C-alpha positions as a printed NumPy array, in Angstrom:
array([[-18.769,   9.664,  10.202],
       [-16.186,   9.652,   7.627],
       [-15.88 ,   8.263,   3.776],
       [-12.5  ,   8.061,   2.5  ],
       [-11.938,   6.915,  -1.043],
       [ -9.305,   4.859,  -0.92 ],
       [ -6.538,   4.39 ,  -4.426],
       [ -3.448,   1.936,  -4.571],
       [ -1.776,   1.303,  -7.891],
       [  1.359,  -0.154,  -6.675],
       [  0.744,  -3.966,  -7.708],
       [ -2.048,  -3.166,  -9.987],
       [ -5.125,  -0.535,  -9.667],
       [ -7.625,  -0.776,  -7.052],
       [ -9.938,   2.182,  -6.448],
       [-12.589,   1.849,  -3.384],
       [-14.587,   3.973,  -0.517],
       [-14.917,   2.862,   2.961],
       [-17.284,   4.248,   5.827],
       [-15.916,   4.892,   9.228],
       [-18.129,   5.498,  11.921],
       [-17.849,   5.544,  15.796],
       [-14.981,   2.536,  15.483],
       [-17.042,   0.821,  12.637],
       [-16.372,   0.208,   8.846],
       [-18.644,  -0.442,   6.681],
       [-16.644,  -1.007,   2.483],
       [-19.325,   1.094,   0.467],
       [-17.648,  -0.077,  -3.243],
       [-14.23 ,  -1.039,  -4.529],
       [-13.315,  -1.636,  -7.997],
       [ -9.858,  -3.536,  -8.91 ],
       [ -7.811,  -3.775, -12.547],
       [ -5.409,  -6.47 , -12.905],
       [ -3.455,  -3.847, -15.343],
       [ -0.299,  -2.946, -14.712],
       [ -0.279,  -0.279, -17.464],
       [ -2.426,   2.646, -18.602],
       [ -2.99 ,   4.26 , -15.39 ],
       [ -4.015,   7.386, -16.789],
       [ -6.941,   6.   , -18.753],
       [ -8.586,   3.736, -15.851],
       [ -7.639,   5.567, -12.806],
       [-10.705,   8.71 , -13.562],
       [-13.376,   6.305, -14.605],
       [-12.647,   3.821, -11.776],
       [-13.177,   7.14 ,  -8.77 ],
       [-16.039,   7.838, -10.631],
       [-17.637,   4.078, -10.729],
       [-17.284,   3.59 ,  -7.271],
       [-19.039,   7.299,  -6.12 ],
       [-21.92 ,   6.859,  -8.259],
       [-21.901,   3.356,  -6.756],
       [-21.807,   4.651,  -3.067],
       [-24.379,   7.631,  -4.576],
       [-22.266,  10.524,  -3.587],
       [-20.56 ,  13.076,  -5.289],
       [-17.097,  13.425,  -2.726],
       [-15.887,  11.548,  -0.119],
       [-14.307,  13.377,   3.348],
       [-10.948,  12.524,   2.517],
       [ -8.71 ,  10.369,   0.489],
       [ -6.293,   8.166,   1.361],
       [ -3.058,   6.39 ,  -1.175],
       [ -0.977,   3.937,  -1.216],
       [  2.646,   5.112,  -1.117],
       [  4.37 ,   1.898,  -2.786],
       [  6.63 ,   1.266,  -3.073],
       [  5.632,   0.161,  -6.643],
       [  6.91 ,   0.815, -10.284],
       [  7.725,   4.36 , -11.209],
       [  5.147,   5.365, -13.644],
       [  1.88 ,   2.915, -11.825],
       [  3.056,   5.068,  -8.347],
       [  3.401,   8.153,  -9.629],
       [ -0.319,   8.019, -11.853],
       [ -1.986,   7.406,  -8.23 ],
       [ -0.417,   9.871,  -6.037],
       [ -1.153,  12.424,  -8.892],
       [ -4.713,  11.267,  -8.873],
       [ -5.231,  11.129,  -5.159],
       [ -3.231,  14.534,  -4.647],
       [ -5.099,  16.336,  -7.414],
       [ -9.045,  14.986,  -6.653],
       [ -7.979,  15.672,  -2.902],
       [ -7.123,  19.375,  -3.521],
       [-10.067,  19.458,  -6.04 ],
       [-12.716,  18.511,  -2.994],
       [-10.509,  20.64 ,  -0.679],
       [-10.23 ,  16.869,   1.868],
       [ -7.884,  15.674,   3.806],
       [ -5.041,  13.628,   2.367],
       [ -3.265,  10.946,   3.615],
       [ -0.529,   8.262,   2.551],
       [  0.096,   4.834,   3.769],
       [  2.722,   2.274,   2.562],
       [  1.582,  -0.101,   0.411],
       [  3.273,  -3.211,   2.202],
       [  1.263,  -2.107,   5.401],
       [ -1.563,  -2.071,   3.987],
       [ -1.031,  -5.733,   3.079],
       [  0.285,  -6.643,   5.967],
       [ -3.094,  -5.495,   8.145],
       [ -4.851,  -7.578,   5.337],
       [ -2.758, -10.591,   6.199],
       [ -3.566, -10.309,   9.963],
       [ -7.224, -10.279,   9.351],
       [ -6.64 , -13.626,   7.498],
       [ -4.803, -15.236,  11.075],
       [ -1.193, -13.85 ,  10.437],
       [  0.966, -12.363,  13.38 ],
       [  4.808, -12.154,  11.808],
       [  4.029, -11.001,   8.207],
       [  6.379, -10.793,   4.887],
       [  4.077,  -8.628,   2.45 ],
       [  5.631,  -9.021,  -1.061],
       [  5.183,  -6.928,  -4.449],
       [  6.875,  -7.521,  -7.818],
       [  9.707,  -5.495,  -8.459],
       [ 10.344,  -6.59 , -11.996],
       [ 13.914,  -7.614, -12.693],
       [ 13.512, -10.898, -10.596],
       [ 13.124,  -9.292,  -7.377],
       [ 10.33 ,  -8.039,  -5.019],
       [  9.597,  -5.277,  -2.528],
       [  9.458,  -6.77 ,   0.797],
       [  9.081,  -6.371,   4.273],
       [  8.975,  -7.774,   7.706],
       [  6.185,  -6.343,   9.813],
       [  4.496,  -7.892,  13.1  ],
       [  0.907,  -7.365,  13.629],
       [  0.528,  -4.164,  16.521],
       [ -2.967,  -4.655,  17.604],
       [ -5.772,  -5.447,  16.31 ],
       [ -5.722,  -2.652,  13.604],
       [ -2.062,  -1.691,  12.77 ],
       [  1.132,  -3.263,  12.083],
       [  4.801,  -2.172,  13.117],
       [  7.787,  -3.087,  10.568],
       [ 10.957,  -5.024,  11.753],
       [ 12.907,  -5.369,   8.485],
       [ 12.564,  -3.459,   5.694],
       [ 11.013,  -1.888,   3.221],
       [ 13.633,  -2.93 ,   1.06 ],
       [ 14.197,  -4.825,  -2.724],
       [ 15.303,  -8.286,  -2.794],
       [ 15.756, -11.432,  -4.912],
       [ 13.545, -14.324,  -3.776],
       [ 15.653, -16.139,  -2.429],
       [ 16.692, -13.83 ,   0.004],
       [ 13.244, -13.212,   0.905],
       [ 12.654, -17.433,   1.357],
       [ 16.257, -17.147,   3.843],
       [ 14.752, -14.112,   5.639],
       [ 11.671, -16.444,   6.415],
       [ 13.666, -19.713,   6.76 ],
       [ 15.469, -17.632,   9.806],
       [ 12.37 , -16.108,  11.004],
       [  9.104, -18.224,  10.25 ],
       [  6.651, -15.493,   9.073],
       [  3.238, -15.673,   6.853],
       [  4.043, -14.163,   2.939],
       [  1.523, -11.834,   2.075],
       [  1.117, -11.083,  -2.381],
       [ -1.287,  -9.409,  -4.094],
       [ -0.946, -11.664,  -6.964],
       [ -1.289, -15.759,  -6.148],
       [  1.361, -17.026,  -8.626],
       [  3.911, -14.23 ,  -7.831],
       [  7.002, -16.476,  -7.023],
       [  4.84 , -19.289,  -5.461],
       [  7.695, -21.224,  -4.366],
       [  8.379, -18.378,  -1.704],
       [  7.32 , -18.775,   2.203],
       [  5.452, -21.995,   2.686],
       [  2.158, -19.937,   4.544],
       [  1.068, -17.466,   2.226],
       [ -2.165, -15.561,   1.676],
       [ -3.151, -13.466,  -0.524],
       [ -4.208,  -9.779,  -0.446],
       [ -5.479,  -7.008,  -2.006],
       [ -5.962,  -3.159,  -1.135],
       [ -9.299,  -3.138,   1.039],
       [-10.818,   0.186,   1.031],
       [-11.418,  -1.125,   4.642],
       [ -8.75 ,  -1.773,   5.757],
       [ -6.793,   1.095,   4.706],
       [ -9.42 ,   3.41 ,   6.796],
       [ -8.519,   0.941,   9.465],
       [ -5.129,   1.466,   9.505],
       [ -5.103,   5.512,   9.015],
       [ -7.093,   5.865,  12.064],
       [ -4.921,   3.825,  13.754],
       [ -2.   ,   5.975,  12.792],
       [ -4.176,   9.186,  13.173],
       [ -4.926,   8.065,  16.845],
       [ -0.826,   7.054,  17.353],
       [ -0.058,  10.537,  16.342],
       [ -2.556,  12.214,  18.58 ],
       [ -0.834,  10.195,  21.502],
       [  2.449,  11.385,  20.604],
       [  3.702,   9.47 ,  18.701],
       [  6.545,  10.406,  15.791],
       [  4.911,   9.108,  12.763],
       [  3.742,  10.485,   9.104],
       [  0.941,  10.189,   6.879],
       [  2.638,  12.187,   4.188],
       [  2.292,  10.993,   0.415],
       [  6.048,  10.753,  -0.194],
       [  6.591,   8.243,  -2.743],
       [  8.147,   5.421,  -1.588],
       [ 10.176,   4.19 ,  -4.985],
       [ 12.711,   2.302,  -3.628],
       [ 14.658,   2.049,  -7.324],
       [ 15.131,   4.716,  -9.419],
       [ 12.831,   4.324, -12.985],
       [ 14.676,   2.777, -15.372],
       [ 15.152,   5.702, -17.843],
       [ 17.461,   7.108, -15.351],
       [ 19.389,   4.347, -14.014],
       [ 22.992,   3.615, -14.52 ],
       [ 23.786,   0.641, -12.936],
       [ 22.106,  -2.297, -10.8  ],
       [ 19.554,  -1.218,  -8.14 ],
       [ 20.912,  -1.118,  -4.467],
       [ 18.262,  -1.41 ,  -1.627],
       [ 17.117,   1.591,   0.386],
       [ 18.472,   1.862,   3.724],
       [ 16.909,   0.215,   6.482],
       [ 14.557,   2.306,   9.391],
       [ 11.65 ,   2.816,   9.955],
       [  9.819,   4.963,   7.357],
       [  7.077,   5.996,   9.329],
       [  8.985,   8.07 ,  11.594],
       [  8.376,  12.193,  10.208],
       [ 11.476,  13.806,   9.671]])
């Protein structure tokens, strides 16, 4: 049996723990802030609702969401989930945060998924994924940052299902959309399906390298450019 506590703050904050046992999760607590700001302050008190909810004092490893995401929201929860993981002395491990989306999307009937987060600045993070299993999803376009209009082409070419975190985030975008959040569940989910892939063989990462996308805006010169295409699961 294993109990990850699970933290995304890449659309918002959402703090959980999930129980994994034999094939079989069981959500034990989650707790979710619509803020967008003050990361700091909520992010301690949030880890420490949801153990005394669960009644333990540390889970058996932690997992994050990667982002992408805004600069500062990102950064607070890798900190947090890098610094409570080396605190318990647990196992660490990083998924993207548009996976994690997409796996919530194909619990809700989707196959071909677009999972979408604001970017600010009129544009989103987006991606094209396609469900790989029952458990996992495999990306076909992306991650990358785009207006929303190129994201309503993308799926005018390619039907797929638009996956948000947040129901009035450009509504007018995809024409089957469903909304998401950042199961504790689900994320277990999908890291043992990428902890299994890797123990087959296969070339992939559960590293917590943040995936920003844009460079914050105290540094930035000029107009964002989209990250190269690939496939940014594969380890380096």
């Amino acid at each position: 049996m294993t109990i990850y506590l699970t933290i995304d703050t890449s659309a918002a904050i959402t703090v959980g723990l999930a129980q994994w046992d034999l094939g079989v999760v069981r959500e034990l607590a989650v707790e979710s802030s619509p803020h967008k700001r003050h990361h700091a302050e909520l992010l301690a008190p949030m880890v420490r609702s949801v153990l005394d909810i669960a009644g333990i004092s540390a889970p058996d490893a932690v997992i994050v969401g990667t982002g992408p995401g805004a600069f500062t929201g990102l950064r607070a929860g890798l900190v947090t989930a890098r610094t409570l993981a080396r605190a318990w002395n647990v196992e660490l491990y990083g998924l993207s945060s548009l996976d994690i989306m997409a796996l919530g999307a194909l619990d809700q009937g989707a196959q071909i998924i677009v999972p979408m987060i604001d970017a600010r600045r009129k544009e989103v993070f987006a991606a094209r994924m396609h469900a790989l299993g029952a458990d996992d999803v495999e990306i076909v376009q992306g991650p990358s940052i785009y207006k929303p209009d190129e994201v309503a082409q993308m799926i005018a070419a390619q039907p797929g299902v638009v996956a948000v975190s947040e129901a009035d985030l450009y509504p007018s975008v995809g024409v089957h959309r469903v909304e998401v959040g950042f199961a504790p569940a689900v994320m277990a989910r999908l890291v043992q399906s990428r902890i299994a892939r890797i123990q087959a063989g296969e070339n992939l990462t559960l590293d917590t390298e943040p995936q920003y996308l844009r460079r914050p805006d105290v540094h930035e010169a000029g107009h964002s450019q989209p990250a190269a295409e690939g496939n940014p699961y594969a380890a380096n």
